[in-house]
Each structure stands twice: as C-alpha cells, then as structure tokens.
Amino acid sequence: MKKRLLLSVMLASSFGIAGCGGGHDAPSNSAGDQTAQTNTDTTPTPTAATAPFAKAQAARYIWIGNGASVVGTLASLSQTASGAVTVINNISLTGEVAVNDVYGDTFFAMGRWAKGTVTSGDKTSVLDGVSNAAAHYVLVNDLAMLPTSGSYHCDSGKYTAPTYIAGSKVPSSAYAGASTGSATLAFDTTGATAAISLQTSAGGSAGAANSTATIKSPSATSVGSFISSQPAGIEITLGDGGDGKVLIVAAYKTTLNNGAQYQGVGVFNCSM
C-alpha cells in the first residue's frame, strides 16, 4: 500500500482515544461546557445499509469526534447485522449502544455513534446519548489505481446528521442537524480533482462549507482546512465504488449563521 499522506498519531482528545496509527490531530473543539439536556437522539434510526461492508486488502477509515479526527489504514472491523460498525481497529463502541444514520453496502460503511462506551487501548469515554457528544465514521476500500481521464457525475450524497461541537450555545433540540450537498469529480494524468459544496442547518440556522482537493494517489487524503482553526472545512478522500464507480468521502465542519459549529461525514457516489 502506498504510504499515507497523513502519518502523525491520533491525539488524546476529549474522547480519550489512543493512537491508532496513520491518523492526524484536529483542533480541540470541546463542547464539555454545554449543559446536557434530554433529547430523542438515542433511538437508532432505520438502517439504510443494503449489504455488509466487504473489506479489501487496502482499506481505510475516517473517524471524527468532539475535538478528534483520525484517518487511518483499516486493519479490522466489526459490523452488526443492521450494518452498524462498532469496532474500527482498536476503537470500539460497547455497552448500551446507539448507532444512528447507518448507510452502506459492499463498498462503504457509514454511521454515527450516539451512545455507548468508546474504548481505545486503555482509554475510555462515554457517549451518554443525551448531550451533543458523538462520533462519525466512514469505511472505504482504496481504488486499485486512479483513472487518468474522465469527468464523473456524482449523486447528492448520503450524510450522517451533523452534530454540534463548539461555538454559540444551542438548545438540545439543535444538537443534531441536517446536511445536503453536491460534488464533482474529474481525472487527468496528474490525479483527481474533487470539489464539494455542503450546506448544514440546525435549529433554524444554516451554514456552508466548500472545498476543492487534488488527490494524487489512491490512498491520499486532502485535509484542507478541516483540522485548522478555520470556521469551515472539508477533508476529502476517494474510495472504490465498484463497477467503475468512485466514492468521494468527506469529513466536514461548518459554522452556522448563529455562530454554532457542527461536524459530520458524507459519501458521494460518482460514475461516468
């Protein structure tokens, strides 16, 4: 497998996640000062996974939590019958769990950990299913190689519900929002150019994030301004969608017009 562009080790974050290898640090956007209030986000949403994820020899993942972000080589996973992934390498979700926004098929798996005990090595933390604390993940297989030409048409994407992480305080009813977006993808002899435009809304406020990335190898990830102190940013990587299709994977953060910041993940399916 080609050496990853991101080589630093995962930070110890508000989730207490130990190093997974092949990850990178994100700025600490702890929402620990928020008052926990009762909401209804603990009931898993109906699954939209049509088949279990079939891990190839070269596969990887994106995992983001409050103040933490990891991009790593996927060595092992555990997936429930509903399609929810509860183990990603040495990061696991156990106990009384709730995994929402479950999407996927043979080529990708996506979801949002809303409740349970998160463990990595000797570090543990609890998602209580009441506060805004959550973790979002996407698993994909690497493309065998990048195409050298062609413009692809992408669908409107599938998304986990973006969750509040920082900024202006919001009521518990706005701890999770919704996102929509669009993407374009083109290849030439220098690599891939992927452009994403995302809109996020929650509690009557809205915000946007836009990014264009150049991907030069199947295992490369463009972090853009996602891990910077910028109010919005998108981390972009590609995956194998099967039958000549290409997946664009996005981890993103947006700041709404009320000053509240949200993050989530999305997957676009692109074809000729």
mmCIF file of C-alpha atoms in Angstrom, residues 11 13 16 86:
data_model
loop_
_atom_site.group_PDB
_atom_site.id
_atom_site.type_symbol
_atom_site.label_atom_id
_atom_site.label_comp_id
_atom_site.label_asym_id
_atom_site.label_seq_id
_atom_site.Cartn_x
_atom_site.Cartn_y
_atom_site.Cartn_z
ATOM 1 C CA LEU A 11 -4.286 12.808 19.718
ATOM 2 C CA SER A 13 -8.830 14.053 22.906
ATOM 3 C CA GLY A 16 -9.704 9.839 25.292
ATOM 4 C CA THR A 86 -18.891 -0.915 16.345
#
